[in-house]
Structure formats: C-alpha cells, structure tokens
mmCIF file of C-alpha atoms and ligand atoms in Angstrom:
data_model
loop_
_atom_site.group_PDB
_atom_site.id
_atom_site.type_symbol
_atom_site.label_atom_id
_atom_site.label_comp_id
_atom_site.label_asym_id
_atom_site.label_seq_id
_atom_site.Cartn_x
_atom_site.Cartn_y
_atom_site.Cartn_z
ATOM 1 C CA MET L 285 -16.604 8.044 -36.981
ATOM 2 C CA LYS L 286 -14.644 5.304 -38.785
ATOM 3 C CA ILE L 287 -12.161 6.406 -41.435
ATOM 4 C CA LEU L 288 -10.127 4.231 -43.781
ATOM 5 C CA SER L 289 -7.173 5.955 -45.464
ATOM 6 C CA VAL L 290 -5.938 4.137 -48.553
ATOM 7 C CA LEU L 291 -2.541 4.690 -50.148
ATOM 8 C CA GLY L 292 -0.310 2.774 -52.507
ATOM 9 C CA THR L 293 2.632 4.781 -53.831
ATOM 10 C CA ARG L 294 5.371 6.846 -52.266
ATOM 11 C CA PRO L 295 3.855 10.294 -52.923
ATOM 12 C CA GLU L 296 0.482 9.188 -51.571
ATOM 13 C CA ALA L 297 2.172 8.054 -48.355
ATOM 14 C CA VAL L 298 3.951 11.414 -48.000
ATOM 15 C CA LYS L 299 0.739 13.368 -48.523
ATOM 16 C CA MET L 300 -1.506 11.132 -46.383
ATOM 17 C CA ALA L 301 0.991 10.834 -43.505
ATOM 18 C CA PRO L 302 0.198 14.157 -41.769
ATOM 19 C CA ILE L 303 -3.530 13.396 -42.027
ATOM 20 C CA ILE L 304 -3.174 9.854 -40.677
ATOM 21 C CA ARG L 305 -0.999 11.091 -37.793
ATOM 22 C CA LEU L 306 -3.562 13.711 -36.841
ATOM 23 C CA LEU L 307 -6.536 11.353 -37.299
ATOM 24 C CA ARG L 308 -5.125 8.955 -34.740
ATOM 25 C CA GLU L 309 -4.884 11.790 -32.181
ATOM 26 C CA THR L 310 -8.421 13.032 -32.830
ATOM 27 C CA ALA L 311 -11.044 12.012 -30.287
ATOM 28 C CA GLY L 312 -14.099 10.271 -31.675
ATOM 29 C CA ILE L 313 -12.336 8.905 -34.752
ATOM 30 C CA GLU L 314 -11.339 5.312 -35.381
ATOM 31 C CA SER L 315 -8.677 5.522 -38.040
ATOM 32 C CA ARG L 316 -7.300 2.608 -40.027
ATOM 33 C CA VAL L 317 -4.869 2.564 -42.932
ATOM 34 C CA CYS L 318 -4.720 0.305 -45.978
ATOM 35 C CA ASN L 319 -1.563 0.148 -48.057
ATOM 36 C CA THR L 320 -2.269 -1.403 -51.452
ATOM 37 C CA ALA L 321 1.531 -1.540 -51.812
ATOM 38 C CA GLN L 322 1.379 -0.653 -55.477
ATOM 39 C CA HIS L 323 4.928 0.363 -54.502
ATOM 40 C CA ARG L 324 6.945 -1.677 -52.007
ATOM 41 C CA GLN L 325 10.380 -0.434 -50.909
ATOM 42 C CA MET L 326 9.594 3.151 -51.850
ATOM 43 C CA ILE L 327 6.444 3.359 -49.756
ATOM 44 C CA ASP L 328 7.698 1.356 -46.774
ATOM 45 C CA GLN L 329 10.481 3.910 -46.189
ATOM 46 C CA VAL L 330 7.953 6.728 -45.947
ATOM 47 C CA LEU L 331 5.619 4.859 -43.626
ATOM 48 C CA ASP L 332 8.555 4.093 -41.304
ATOM 49 C CA LEU L 333 9.651 7.736 -41.295
ATOM 50 C CA PHE L 334 6.184 8.912 -40.257
ATOM 51 C CA GLU L 335 5.722 5.964 -37.863
ATOM 52 C CA ILE L 336 2.644 4.598 -39.592
ATOM 53 C CA GLN L 337 1.869 0.875 -39.440
ATOM 54 C CA PRO L 338 -1.031 0.134 -41.806
ATOM 55 C CA GLU L 339 -3.642 -2.244 -40.441
ATOM 56 C CA TYR L 340 -4.025 -3.716 -43.934
ATOM 57 C CA ASP L 341 -1.355 -4.402 -46.547
ATOM 58 C CA LEU L 342 -2.450 -5.785 -49.927
ATOM 59 C CA ASP L 343 1.164 -6.365 -51.049
ATOM 60 C CA LEU L 344 0.268 -5.830 -54.705
ATOM 61 C CA MET L 345 3.562 -4.741 -56.258
ATOM 62 C CA ARG L 346 4.974 -7.003 -58.939
ATOM 63 C CA GLU L 347 7.995 -6.290 -61.114
ATOM 64 C CA GLY L 348 6.900 -4.438 -64.260
ATOM 65 C CA GLN L 349 3.236 -4.500 -63.209
ATOM 66 C CA THR L 350 0.544 -3.178 -65.541
ATOM 67 C CA MET L 351 -2.131 -0.730 -64.408
ATOM 68 C CA ALA L 352 -4.756 -3.409 -65.093
ATOM 69 C CA GLN L 353 -2.985 -5.847 -62.755
ATOM 70 C CA VAL L 354 -2.793 -3.270 -59.957
ATOM 71 C CA SER L 355 -6.454 -2.390 -60.475
ATOM 72 C CA ALA L 356 -7.529 -6.035 -60.402
ATOM 73 C CA GLY L 357 -5.609 -6.529 -57.159
ATOM 74 C CA VAL L 358 -7.215 -3.517 -55.478
ATOM 75 C CA PHE L 359 -10.705 -4.552 -56.607
ATOM 76 C CA THR L 360 -10.240 -8.088 -55.317
ATOM 77 C CA HIS L 361 -8.524 -7.387 -52.004
ATOM 78 C CA LEU L 362 -9.749 -3.957 -50.834
ATOM 79 C CA ASP L 363 -13.438 -4.727 -51.216
ATOM 80 C CA PRO L 364 -13.594 -7.323 -48.386
ATOM 81 C CA ILE L 365 -11.787 -4.854 -46.105
ATOM 82 C CA LEU L 366 -14.442 -2.231 -46.823
ATOM 83 C CA GLY L 367 -17.039 -4.854 -45.995
ATOM 84 C CA GLU L 368 -15.391 -5.864 -42.717
ATOM 85 C CA PHE L 369 -14.407 -2.399 -41.376
ATOM 86 C CA ASN L 370 -17.411 -0.655 -42.909
ATOM 87 C CA PRO L 371 -15.971 2.877 -42.568
ATOM 88 C CA ASP L 372 -18.017 6.063 -42.687
ATOM 89 C CA TRP L 373 -15.373 7.653 -44.885
ATOM 90 C CA VAL L 374 -12.686 6.437 -47.242
ATOM 91 C CA LEU L 375 -9.881 8.896 -47.933
ATOM 92 C CA ALA L 376 -7.322 8.862 -50.731
ATOM 93 C CA VAL L 377 -5.021 11.466 -52.273
ATOM 94 C CA GLY L 378 -4.224 12.322 -55.862
ATOM 95 C CA ASP L 379 -4.511 10.401 -59.089
ATOM 96 C CA THR L 380 -2.863 6.990 -59.091
ATOM 97 C CA THR L 381 -4.311 3.586 -59.946
ATOM 98 C CA THR L 382 -4.791 3.002 -56.213
ATOM 99 C CA VAL L 383 -6.894 6.167 -55.884
ATOM 100 C CA VAL L 384 -9.186 5.611 -58.839
ATOM 101 C CA THR L 385 -9.935 1.995 -57.943
ATOM 102 C CA THR L 386 -10.466 2.869 -54.271
ATOM 103 C CA SER L 387 -12.932 5.626 -55.147
ATOM 104 C CA LEU L 388 -14.966 3.235 -57.286
ATOM 105 C CA LEU L 389 -15.035 0.550 -54.585
ATOM 106 C CA ALA L 390 -16.252 3.089 -52.026
ATOM 107 C CA PHE L 391 -18.992 4.081 -54.469
ATOM 108 C CA TYR L 392 -20.064 0.460 -55.019
ATOM 109 C CA ARG L 393 -20.497 0.070 -51.264
ATOM 110 C CA LYS L 394 -22.119 3.509 -50.846
ATOM 111 C CA ILE L 395 -19.352 4.593 -48.483
ATOM 112 C CA LYS L 396 -18.496 8.286 -48.563
ATOM 113 C CA PHE L 397 -15.261 9.131 -50.356
ATOM 114 C CA GLY L 398 -13.098 12.142 -49.494
ATOM 115 C CA HIS L 399 -10.716 13.107 -52.279
ATOM 116 C CA ILE L 400 -7.583 14.905 -51.152
ATOM 117 C CA GLU L 401 -5.664 17.014 -53.694
ATOM 118 C CA ALA L 402 -8.862 17.411 -55.684
ATOM 119 C CA GLY L 403 -9.360 19.601 -58.729
ATOM 120 C CA LEU L 404 -5.919 19.444 -60.343
ATOM 121 C CA ARG L 405 -6.293 19.509 -64.106
ATOM 122 C CA THR L 406 -4.294 19.894 -67.302
ATOM 123 C CA HIS L 407 -7.468 19.458 -69.396
ATOM 124 C CA ASN L 408 -5.414 17.179 -71.634
ATOM 125 C CA LYS L 409 -6.537 13.558 -71.514
ATOM 126 C CA TRP L 410 -3.065 12.172 -72.295
ATOM 127 C CA HIS L 411 -0.917 14.484 -70.169
ATOM 128 C CA PRO L 412 -0.201 13.246 -67.629
ATOM 129 C CA PHE L 413 -1.149 9.706 -68.572
ATOM 130 C CA PRO L 414 -3.085 8.138 -66.869
ATOM 131 C CA GLU L 415 -3.319 10.612 -63.980
ATOM 132 C CA GLU L 416 -5.492 13.264 -65.653
ATOM 133 C CA ILE L 417 -8.311 10.784 -66.197
ATOM 134 C CA ASN L 418 -7.769 9.112 -62.812
ATOM 135 C CA ARG L 419 -8.322 12.379 -60.964
ATOM 136 C CA ARG L 420 -11.362 13.320 -63.039
ATOM 137 C CA LEU L 421 -12.901 9.933 -62.195
ATOM 138 C CA ALA L 422 -12.108 10.420 -58.514
ATOM 139 C CA THR L 423 -13.922 13.766 -58.644
ATOM 140 C CA VAL L 424 -17.044 12.140 -60.064
ATOM 141 C CA THR L 425 -17.226 9.624 -57.210
ATOM 142 C CA ALA L 426 -16.180 11.938 -54.331
ATOM 143 C CA ASP L 427 -18.529 13.250 -51.621
ATOM 144 C CA LEU L 428 -16.052 15.831 -50.323
ATOM 145 C CA HIS L 429 -13.307 17.474 -52.359
ATOM 146 C CA PHE L 430 -10.225 18.838 -50.586
ATOM 147 C CA ALA L 431 -8.808 21.279 -53.110
ATOM 148 C CA PRO L 432 -5.287 22.491 -52.366
ATOM 149 C CA THR L 433 -5.720 25.963 -53.889
ATOM 150 C CA ALA L 434 -8.316 28.425 -55.140
ATOM 151 C CA TRP L 435 -7.363 27.463 -58.706
ATOM 152 C CA SER L 436 -8.181 23.779 -58.134
ATOM 153 C CA GLN L 437 -11.407 24.836 -56.388
ATOM 154 C CA GLY L 438 -12.303 26.830 -59.529
ATOM 155 C CA ASN L 439 -11.833 23.759 -61.727
ATOM 156 C CA LEU L 440 -14.246 21.778 -59.555
ATOM 157 C CA LEU L 441 -16.833 24.564 -59.551
ATOM 158 C CA ARG L 442 -16.669 24.764 -63.355
ATOM 159 C CA GLU L 443 -17.360 21.014 -63.461
ATOM 160 C CA GLY L 444 -20.552 21.555 -61.483
ATOM 161 C CA ILE L 445 -19.445 20.361 -58.028
ATOM 162 C CA GLU L 446 -21.559 21.994 -55.310
ATOM 163 C CA PRO L 447 -19.569 24.726 -53.543
ATOM 164 C CA GLU L 448 -20.376 23.387 -50.067
ATOM 165 C CA LYS L 449 -18.687 20.070 -50.932
ATOM 166 C CA ILE L 450 -15.355 21.742 -51.705
ATOM 167 C CA PHE L 451 -12.871 22.788 -49.031
ATOM 168 C CA VAL L 452 -9.721 24.714 -49.901
ATOM 169 C CA THR L 453 -7.160 23.213 -47.532
ATOM 170 C CA GLY L 454 -3.673 23.624 -48.987
ATOM 171 C CA ASN L 455 -1.783 20.520 -50.003
ATOM 172 C CA PRO L 456 -0.789 18.238 -47.102
ATOM 173 C CA VAL L 457 2.568 17.722 -48.810
ATOM 174 C CA ILE L 458 3.609 21.005 -47.187
ATOM 175 C CA ASP L 459 2.615 19.656 -43.737
ATOM 176 C CA ALA L 460 4.824 16.620 -44.456
ATOM 177 C CA LEU L 461 7.649 18.789 -45.734
ATOM 178 C CA ASN L 462 7.658 20.904 -42.577
ATOM 179 C CA TYR L 463 7.792 17.721 -40.486
ATOM 180 C CA VAL L 464 11.054 16.586 -42.119
ATOM 181 C CA ALA L 465 12.702 19.853 -43.185
ATOM 182 C CA HIS L 466 13.343 20.829 -39.573
ATOM 183 C CA GLN L 467 15.051 17.549 -38.775
ATOM 184 C CA GLU L 468 18.835 17.400 -38.926
ATOM 185 C CA GLU L 469 20.483 16.876 -42.337
ATOM 186 C CA PRO L 470 21.132 13.132 -42.677
ATOM 187 C CA LYS L 471 24.830 12.178 -42.617
ATOM 188 C CA GLU L 472 24.540 10.445 -45.990
ATOM 189 C CA ILE L 473 23.601 13.788 -47.593
ATOM 190 C CA THR L 474 26.305 15.797 -45.820
ATOM 191 C CA GLY L 475 28.840 13.128 -46.824
ATOM 192 C CA LEU L 476 27.685 13.032 -50.441
ATOM 193 C CA LEU L 477 27.777 16.811 -50.847
ATOM 194 C CA ASN L 478 31.217 17.056 -49.245
ATOM 195 C CA THR L 479 32.514 14.393 -51.608
ATOM 196 C CA LEU L 480 31.100 16.280 -54.581
ATOM 197 C CA GLY L 481 32.656 19.538 -53.382
ATOM 198 C CA ILE L 482 29.346 21.267 -52.757
ATOM 199 C CA THR L 483 29.718 23.431 -49.705
ATOM 200 C CA ASP L 484 27.644 26.469 -48.878
ATOM 201 C CA HIS L 485 29.590 29.076 -50.799
ATOM 202 C CA ALA L 486 31.315 26.876 -53.310
ATOM 203 C CA ALA L 487 31.432 27.755 -56.965
ATOM 204 C CA LYS L 488 30.034 24.299 -57.665
ATOM 205 C CA ARG L 489 26.289 24.056 -57.851
ATOM 206 C CA LEU L 490 24.031 21.130 -57.195
ATOM 207 C CA ILE L 491 21.414 20.265 -59.799
ATOM 208 C CA LEU L 492 18.884 17.804 -58.420
ATOM 209 C CA VAL L 493 17.056 15.720 -61.011
ATOM 210 C CA THR L 494 14.078 13.394 -60.785
ATOM 211 C CA ALA L 495 12.150 11.961 -63.749
ATOM 212 C CA HIS L 496 9.783 9.051 -63.817
ATOM 213 C CA ARG L 497 6.483 9.929 -65.483
ATOM 214 C CA ARG L 498 4.733 7.458 -67.750
ATOM 215 C CA GLU L 499 4.135 9.998 -70.538
ATOM 216 C CA ASN L 500 7.914 10.573 -70.651
ATOM 217 C CA PHE L 501 8.739 6.865 -71.060
ATOM 218 C CA GLY L 502 10.617 6.207 -74.301
ATOM 219 C CA GLN L 503 11.690 9.292 -76.257
ATOM 220 C CA GLY L 504 11.030 11.719 -73.391
ATOM 221 C CA MET L 505 13.335 9.863 -70.974
ATOM 222 C CA GLU L 506 15.989 9.483 -73.705
ATOM 223 C CA ASN L 507 15.850 13.234 -74.362
ATOM 224 C CA ILE L 508 16.068 14.106 -70.685
ATOM 225 C CA CYS L 509 19.112 11.860 -70.247
ATOM 226 C CA HIS L 510 20.878 13.359 -73.285
ATOM 227 C CA ALA L 511 20.211 16.873 -72.003
ATOM 228 C CA LEU L 512 21.713 15.950 -68.624
ATOM 229 C CA ARG L 513 24.734 14.398 -70.309
ATOM 230 C CA GLN L 514 25.427 17.663 -72.090
ATOM 231 C CA LEU L 515 24.817 19.842 -69.037
ATOM 232 C CA ALA L 516 27.294 17.694 -67.124
ATOM 233 C CA GLN L 517 30.084 18.905 -69.410
ATOM 234 C CA ARG L 518 30.178 22.084 -67.313
ATOM 235 C CA GLU L 519 32.815 22.045 -64.595
ATOM 236 C CA ASP L 520 30.701 24.165 -62.245
ATOM 237 C CA VAL L 521 27.809 21.715 -61.733
ATOM 238 C CA GLU L 522 27.187 18.401 -60.034
ATOM 239 C CA ILE L 523 24.052 16.600 -61.141
ATOM 240 C CA VAL L 524 22.520 14.243 -58.587
ATOM 241 C CA TYR L 525 19.736 11.981 -59.811
ATOM 242 C CA PRO L 526 17.964 9.486 -57.519
ATOM 243 C CA VAL L 527 16.561 7.024 -60.046
ATOM 244 C CA HIS L 528 13.008 5.670 -59.695
ATOM 245 C CA LEU L 529 12.792 1.841 -59.576
ATOM 246 C CA ASN L 530 10.487 1.557 -62.575
ATOM 247 C CA PRO L 531 12.403 -0.463 -65.223
ATOM 248 C CA ASN L 532 11.270 2.014 -67.916
ATOM 249 C CA VAL L 533 13.261 4.643 -66.053
ATOM 250 C CA GLN L 534 16.190 2.514 -64.891
ATOM 251 C CA GLU L 535 17.123 1.259 -68.360
ATOM 252 C CA PRO L 536 17.648 4.545 -70.268
ATOM 253 C CA VAL L 537 19.136 6.348 -67.277
ATOM 254 C CA ASN L 538 21.734 3.656 -66.628
ATOM 255 C CA ARG L 539 22.533 3.298 -70.322
ATOM 256 C CA ILE L 540 23.012 7.017 -71.017
ATOM 257 C CA LEU L 541 24.215 8.420 -67.712
ATOM 258 C CA SER L 542 26.311 5.802 -65.880
ATOM 259 C CA ASP L 543 29.955 6.777 -65.620
ATOM 260 C CA VAL L 544 29.372 10.342 -66.801
ATOM 261 C CA LYS L 545 31.589 12.880 -65.007
ATOM 262 C CA HIS L 546 29.597 15.280 -62.786
ATOM 263 C CA VAL L 547 26.581 12.943 -62.758
ATOM 264 C CA THR L 548 25.799 10.893 -59.635
ATOM 265 C CA LEU L 549 23.044 8.318 -59.988
ATOM 266 C CA LEU L 550 21.558 7.146 -56.719
ATOM 267 C CA PRO L 551 18.925 4.591 -55.764
ATOM 268 C CA PRO L 552 15.611 6.243 -54.802
ATOM 269 C CA LEU L 553 16.173 8.256 -51.646
ATOM 270 C CA ASP L 554 14.105 8.134 -48.517
ATOM 271 C CA TYR L 555 11.933 11.218 -48.060
ATOM 272 C CA LEU L 556 14.113 12.763 -45.336
ATOM 273 C CA PRO L 557 17.378 12.742 -47.347
ATOM 274 C CA LEU L 558 15.516 13.793 -50.503
ATOM 275 C CA VAL L 559 14.103 16.869 -48.786
ATOM 276 C CA HIS L 560 17.530 17.786 -47.456
ATOM 277 C CA LEU L 561 19.106 17.330 -50.860
ATOM 278 C CA MET L 562 16.404 19.583 -52.282
ATOM 279 C CA LYS L 563 17.245 22.210 -49.675
ATOM 280 C CA ARG L 564 20.886 22.263 -50.810
ATOM 281 C CA ALA L 565 20.165 22.348 -54.564
ATOM 282 C CA SER L 566 20.698 25.435 -56.712
ATOM 283 C CA LEU L 567 18.388 24.168 -59.402
ATOM 284 C CA ILE L 568 15.880 21.330 -59.749
ATOM 285 C CA LEU L 569 14.965 19.586 -62.996
ATOM 286 C CA THR L 570 11.990 17.315 -62.530
ATOM 287 C CA ASP L 571 8.809 15.828 -63.929
ATOM 288 C CA SER L 572 7.454 15.068 -60.443
ATOM 289 C CA GLY L 573 4.305 16.713 -59.123
ATOM 290 C CA GLY L 574 5.265 16.691 -55.446
ATOM 291 C CA ILE L 575 8.625 18.346 -56.045
ATOM 292 C CA GLN L 576 6.908 21.192 -57.923
ATOM 293 C CA GLU L 577 4.913 21.750 -54.739
ATOM 294 C CA GLU L 578 7.807 21.384 -52.315
ATOM 295 C CA ALA L 579 10.617 23.364 -53.953
ATOM 296 C CA PRO L 580 8.999 26.818 -53.554
ATOM 297 C CA THR L 581 9.263 26.415 -49.762
ATOM 298 C CA PHE L 582 13.042 26.557 -50.174
ATOM 299 C CA GLY L 583 13.046 29.161 -52.957
ATOM 300 C CA ILE L 584 14.694 26.871 -55.478
ATOM 301 C CA PRO L 585 13.922 27.373 -59.175
ATOM 302 C CA VAL L 586 12.351 24.349 -60.848
ATOM 303 C CA LEU L 587 12.409 23.492 -64.527
ATOM 304 C CA VAL L 588 9.495 21.125 -65.146
ATOM 305 C CA MET L 589 10.387 18.589 -67.851
ATOM 306 C CA ARG L 590 6.827 18.062 -69.079
ATOM 307 C CA GLU L 591 4.551 19.523 -71.740
ATOM 308 C CA THR L 592 1.777 20.358 -69.274
ATOM 309 C CA THR L 593 1.280 20.864 -65.571
ATOM 310 C CA GLU L 594 -1.734 20.619 -63.323
ATOM 311 C CA ARG L 595 0.041 22.946 -60.891
ATOM 312 C CA PRO L 596 0.080 26.312 -62.697
ATOM 313 C CA GLU L 597 0.149 28.314 -59.464
ATOM 314 C CA GLY L 598 3.945 27.984 -59.240
ATOM 315 C CA ILE L 599 4.351 29.029 -62.854
ATOM 316 C CA GLU L 600 2.217 32.118 -62.299
ATOM 317 C CA ALA L 601 4.259 32.895 -59.193
ATOM 318 C CA GLY L 602 7.421 32.632 -61.341
ATOM 319 C CA ILE L 603 9.038 29.788 -59.354
ATOM 320 C CA LEU L 604 8.421 26.993 -61.863
ATOM 321 C CA LYS L 605 8.944 26.957 -65.607
ATOM 322 C CA LEU L 606 7.606 24.351 -68.038
ATOM 323 C CA VAL L 607 10.412 23.341 -70.396
ATOM 324 C CA GLY L 608 9.206 20.091 -72.038
ATOM 325 C CA THR L 609 11.668 17.333 -72.863
ATOM 326 C CA GLU L 610 13.451 18.724 -75.924
ATOM 327 C CA PRO L 611 17.179 18.597 -74.976
ATOM 328 C CA SER L 612 18.059 21.994 -76.509
ATOM 329 C CA ARG L 613 15.310 23.722 -74.498
ATOM 330 C CA ILE L 614 16.254 22.025 -71.217
ATOM 331 C CA ILE L 615 19.902 22.974 -71.705
ATOM 332 C CA ARG L 616 19.125 26.564 -72.724
ATOM 333 C CA GLU L 617 16.827 27.173 -69.746
ATOM 334 C CA ALA L 618 19.240 25.562 -67.273
ATOM 335 C CA LYS L 619 22.149 27.625 -68.610
ATOM 336 C CA ARG L 620 20.146 30.811 -68.372
ATOM 337 C CA LEU L 621 19.622 30.224 -64.669
ATOM 338 C CA LEU L 622 23.177 29.072 -64.011
ATOM 339 C CA ASP L 623 24.828 31.924 -65.903
ATOM 340 C CA ASP L 624 22.563 34.899 -65.286
ATOM 341 C CA PRO L 625 22.226 35.868 -61.607
ATOM 342 C CA ALA L 626 19.360 38.268 -62.369
ATOM 343 C CA GLU L 627 17.330 35.498 -64.043
ATOM 344 C CA TYR L 628 18.118 33.219 -61.118
ATOM 345 C CA THR L 629 17.038 35.746 -58.488
ATOM 346 C CA LYS L 630 13.809 36.369 -60.385
ATOM 347 C CA MET L 631 12.842 32.688 -60.000
ATOM 348 C CA ALA L 632 14.264 31.985 -56.536
ATOM 349 C CA LYS L 633 11.276 33.025 -54.443
ATOM 350 C CA THR L 634 10.256 31.411 -51.188
ATOM 351 C CA ALA L 635 6.497 32.036 -51.160
ATOM 352 C CA ASN L 636 4.705 28.708 -51.477
ATOM 353 C CA PRO L 637 1.361 28.897 -53.299
ATOM 354 C CA TYR L 638 0.522 25.237 -52.575
ATOM 355 C CA GLY L 639 -0.011 25.274 -48.829
ATOM 356 C CA ASP L 640 0.877 26.622 -45.402
ATOM 357 C CA GLY L 641 1.431 23.374 -43.515
ATOM 358 C CA HIS L 642 -2.064 23.191 -41.963
ATOM 359 C CA ALA L 643 -3.923 21.120 -44.555
ATOM 360 C CA ALA L 644 -4.384 18.076 -42.305
ATOM 361 C CA GLU L 645 -6.210 20.146 -39.665
ATOM 362 C CA ARG L 646 -8.518 21.680 -42.263
ATOM 363 C CA ILE L 647 -9.322 18.299 -43.827
ATOM 364 C CA ILE L 648 -10.165 16.683 -40.500
ATOM 365 C CA ASN L 649 -12.216 19.700 -39.356
ATOM 366 C CA ALA L 650 -14.182 19.536 -42.599
ATOM 367 C CA LEU L 651 -14.886 15.820 -42.096
ATOM 368 C CA LEU L 652 -16.022 16.421 -38.527
ATOM 369 C CA SER L 653 -18.221 19.399 -39.330
ATOM 370 C CA THR L 654 -19.799 17.682 -42.346
ATOM 371 C CA SER L 655 -20.628 14.605 -40.306
ATOM 372 C CA ARG L 656 -22.131 16.711 -37.494
ATOM 373 C CA GLY L 657 -24.136 18.786 -39.951
HETATM 374 C C1 LIG D 60 2.960 5.521 -59.898
HETATM 375 C C2 LIG D 60 1.757 6.429 -60.235
HETATM 376 C C3 LIG D 60 2.205 7.860 -60.505
HETATM 377 C C4 LIG D 60 3.078 8.386 -59.372
HETATM 378 C C5 LIG D 60 4.231 7.413 -59.163
HETATM 379 C C6 LIG D 60 5.113 7.874 -58.033
HETATM 380 C C7 LIG D 60 -0.058 5.235 -61.380
HETATM 381 C C8 LIG D 60 -0.707 4.963 -62.663
HETATM 382 N N1 LIG D 60 1.082 5.955 -61.433
HETATM 383 O O1 LIG D 60 3.753 5.368 -61.071
HETATM 384 O O2 LIG D 60 1.065 8.675 -60.614
HETATM 385 O O3 LIG D 60 3.588 9.662 -59.726
HETATM 386 O O4 LIG D 60 3.698 6.122 -58.853
HETATM 387 O O5 LIG D 60 6.251 7.093 -57.926
HETATM 388 O O6 LIG D 60 -0.556 4.833 -60.352
HETATM 389 N N2 LIG D 60 8.986 -0.331 -58.312
HETATM 390 C C9 LIG D 60 9.768 -1.046 -57.408
HETATM 391 N N3 LIG D 60 9.708 -0.700 -56.082
HETATM 392 C C10 LIG D 60 8.919 0.316 -55.616
HETATM 393 C C11 LIG D 60 8.148 1.031 -56.545
HETATM 394 C C12 LIG D 60 8.181 0.698 -57.882
HETATM 395 O O7 LIG D 60 10.492 -1.936 -57.779
HETATM 396 O O8 LIG D 60 8.907 0.569 -54.407
HETATM 397 C C13 LIG D 60 9.008 -0.690 -59.755
HETATM 398 C C14 LIG D 60 8.307 -1.998 -60.054
HETATM 399 O O9 LIG D 60 8.958 -2.630 -61.110
HETATM 400 C C15 LIG D 60 6.935 -1.544 -60.499
HETATM 401 C C16 LIG D 60 7.299 -0.309 -61.281
HETATM 402 O O10 LIG D 60 8.326 0.300 -60.487
HETATM 403 O O11 LIG D 60 6.315 -2.503 -61.295
HETATM 404 C C17 LIG D 60 6.200 0.659 -61.576
HETATM 405 O O12 LIG D 60 5.425 1.020 -60.433
HETATM 406 P P1 LIG D 60 3.909 1.567 -60.704
HETATM 407 O O13 LIG D 60 3.271 1.744 -59.392
HETATM 408 O O14 LIG D 60 3.246 0.694 -61.702
HETATM 409 O O15 LIG D 60 4.019 2.925 -61.431
HETATM 410 P P2 LIG D 60 4.866 4.202 -61.197
HETATM 411 O O16 LIG D 60 5.564 4.425 -62.463
HETATM 412 O O17 LIG D 60 5.649 4.125 -59.948
#
C-alpha cells in the first residue's frame, strides 16, 4: 500500500509526525511525505526533531503570503507528485490551506483521502476563519475520517457520514507530546526560567502566552496585547510569549509589548522547548488549537482567547475556559485563577479528553483493515 502524507504548517508536522514514524516501520507500506512548506523555519524545526526527511518539498512559503497564493502553489506542484507516486491513500491533518487543497487534488485524481482530526466544528463559518470551512470541505472529500473524540464523531454522523467510515482514534498530538515530554528539559528553558526567577516553589508564576489566529488579527491582537500589558503590572507573574512569525502578529506584539517589565517576547520556539515551557507554566493564555489539546496532559488551566472553540471537550471537563479577546475579561479571568487557589485547583486537572497517545496505531490499523476489507 502506498501512502502519501502531506503537511505544510508547524502544527500539521507535529500531529503527522507520530503517524509518519509508525508508517515507515509498518511492513507492507511504502510511505512518502510531501511538505508544501506553507511554513518554512517553523516546520523544518519540527521535522528535524522527529527525524523526518520529506521526499518532496514544494517550498511554497513567501513573506506575507495570501491563502490564494498558497492554494495556487499546492494545486500546481502537488498534482504532478500525485501523478508520479500514484498513492493508494493521501493523508492530511486538520484544517489549513494545505489540507483543503490536498483533499481536492486527491479527489480530482480519484485517490482515497484520509482526514486526520476530522469532525471538529464550531458551526460558525467565520470562527475560526478560514479553518471552519476548510475542515468541512475536507470532510466532504474524505474516504476515511479519523475523529479524535466521540464528540467529533457525533458531528460527522449528524452530517450524514457513514458510521463505518469514521474511526475514533484520539488526536495524534498526544502521541507527539508524549514523545517529547519525557525528554530532558532543554538548557535554554532551564536558563530562561532561572533568569526570570521561576523555580519550582517560587512565589513567581509563569504565564505562557501564544496568539496567532487570523480571526484575531487587528482589534483582537491589539486587545490581547493590552490585556497582557496590564497583567504584567503584577509583581508575582512572568509572562513569556513566543511570537509567531506572521507579520500580522509580529507588528502589534512588538509595538505594545516590547520593553514591558515581566514580559519576555521570544522568537517561535521549537516544539521540544515549547512543551517544556508549557510543563512549567502555572497558567496558559492562548488562541492555539494544539495547546488546548496538550495542556490538559500537564493539568495546566488554559484561558482560550477566542469567541468559539471546536474543542469543547476540555471546556466540559473544566480544564479550558473561553474568554474571548476583551481585555477586561481576560484580566478578570486570569486574576481569578492567580488569586484564588480553590478556583485554580478546580481547573488544574490532568485527565486529557483529547487522546491517550495511541492515535497513530489506530489510524494505521484502520487503513490496513479497510484496505484488506
Ligand atoms: C496557518 C494556518 C492555521 C494554523 C497556523 C499555525 C491556514 C489558512 N492557516 O496560519 O490554521 O493554525 O498556520 O501556525 O492555513 N512565517 C514565516 N516563517 C514560518 C511560518 C510563517 O516567516 O515558518 C510567516 C510568513 O510571513 C508567512 C506568514 O507567517 O507568510 C503566514 O503564514 P501562513 O501559513 O499564511 O498562515 P498562518 O497564519 O501561519
């Protein structure tokens, strides 16, 4: 069986990595990888960490690229690869421009498409933009749907997908997380935390921040930055924010948060140091999807700076809370957790509803059994 795994951004590489590693060890499978390189530096770090050398690299990233430009690049350059390799299956994860264009190309060539992280929904066309529509389109073209949870499976069933085409696998991000969380804490993180005075029992607490979503560009990012600026007035916190390379993120963050006491802005971190920083955080403020899935493993409360989430399982479990981007709300919710130990303990639970670290096995078993059947 020939399988082509396609990825293009950092989170796709993290989530596909455990599957690609296991595919190459599985007898009877010829596995190849195509990196559209919708991201460049950010994805290369992840591929190095997981020791993956893609057979194909479309090298599509351009400074300030539009979604249309990325799409045009994938259409032009992935199609001949599908023609030459002629895989039995194409796999992709999630809801980016890379995923939606890949799923369409597979359809045009009548190659089966396996959609990983299928069935996530906000049911709001514009939130997140453009991901909600990208993942719905990927569902329409997919032949197998690897839903991370029973909730995402339910969404697919309600949309009329045949039950036998859906496999509940957990999210492979937890497989990836387990791979790096057990590795030693990188020296750069130990050094940074020592410099900031964050030791295990210190009165100072680490707040880890990430924010990069398209629907937060403009006013949302401005609001988030102003909220952080105010939170940083507290003497008992250190805010660490690795800043995404997108210019729409870089500009407001650097303008509002450079040289603010108790705020450390970093370049995007490699996955290994990011996971270790997450482990040491007392609180996470984020608009990222992956971090919502990862943080429950470490029992760290997450305030989600978005209006909607396609990952309600963590909210129901009480580990995540949606707080939007209004500065007063972000500050109020953060203070509640920092100042009220009972509120903090209520949210700091270590059960992870998104996966158990065995998603890659389940996905590959499903591919093998479907092909045999
Ligand atoms: C994309 C995905 C989003 C995902 C996010 C993860 C789409 C529509 N969006 O958004 O779902 O959550 O990736 O990061 O596919 N850049 C670099 N180096 C890099 C990566 C990005 O310089 O390694 C800069 C470039 O200027 C690039 C810009 O960031 O043009 C935006 O990258 P792009 O892939 O268009 O969108 P993201 O905002 O990263």
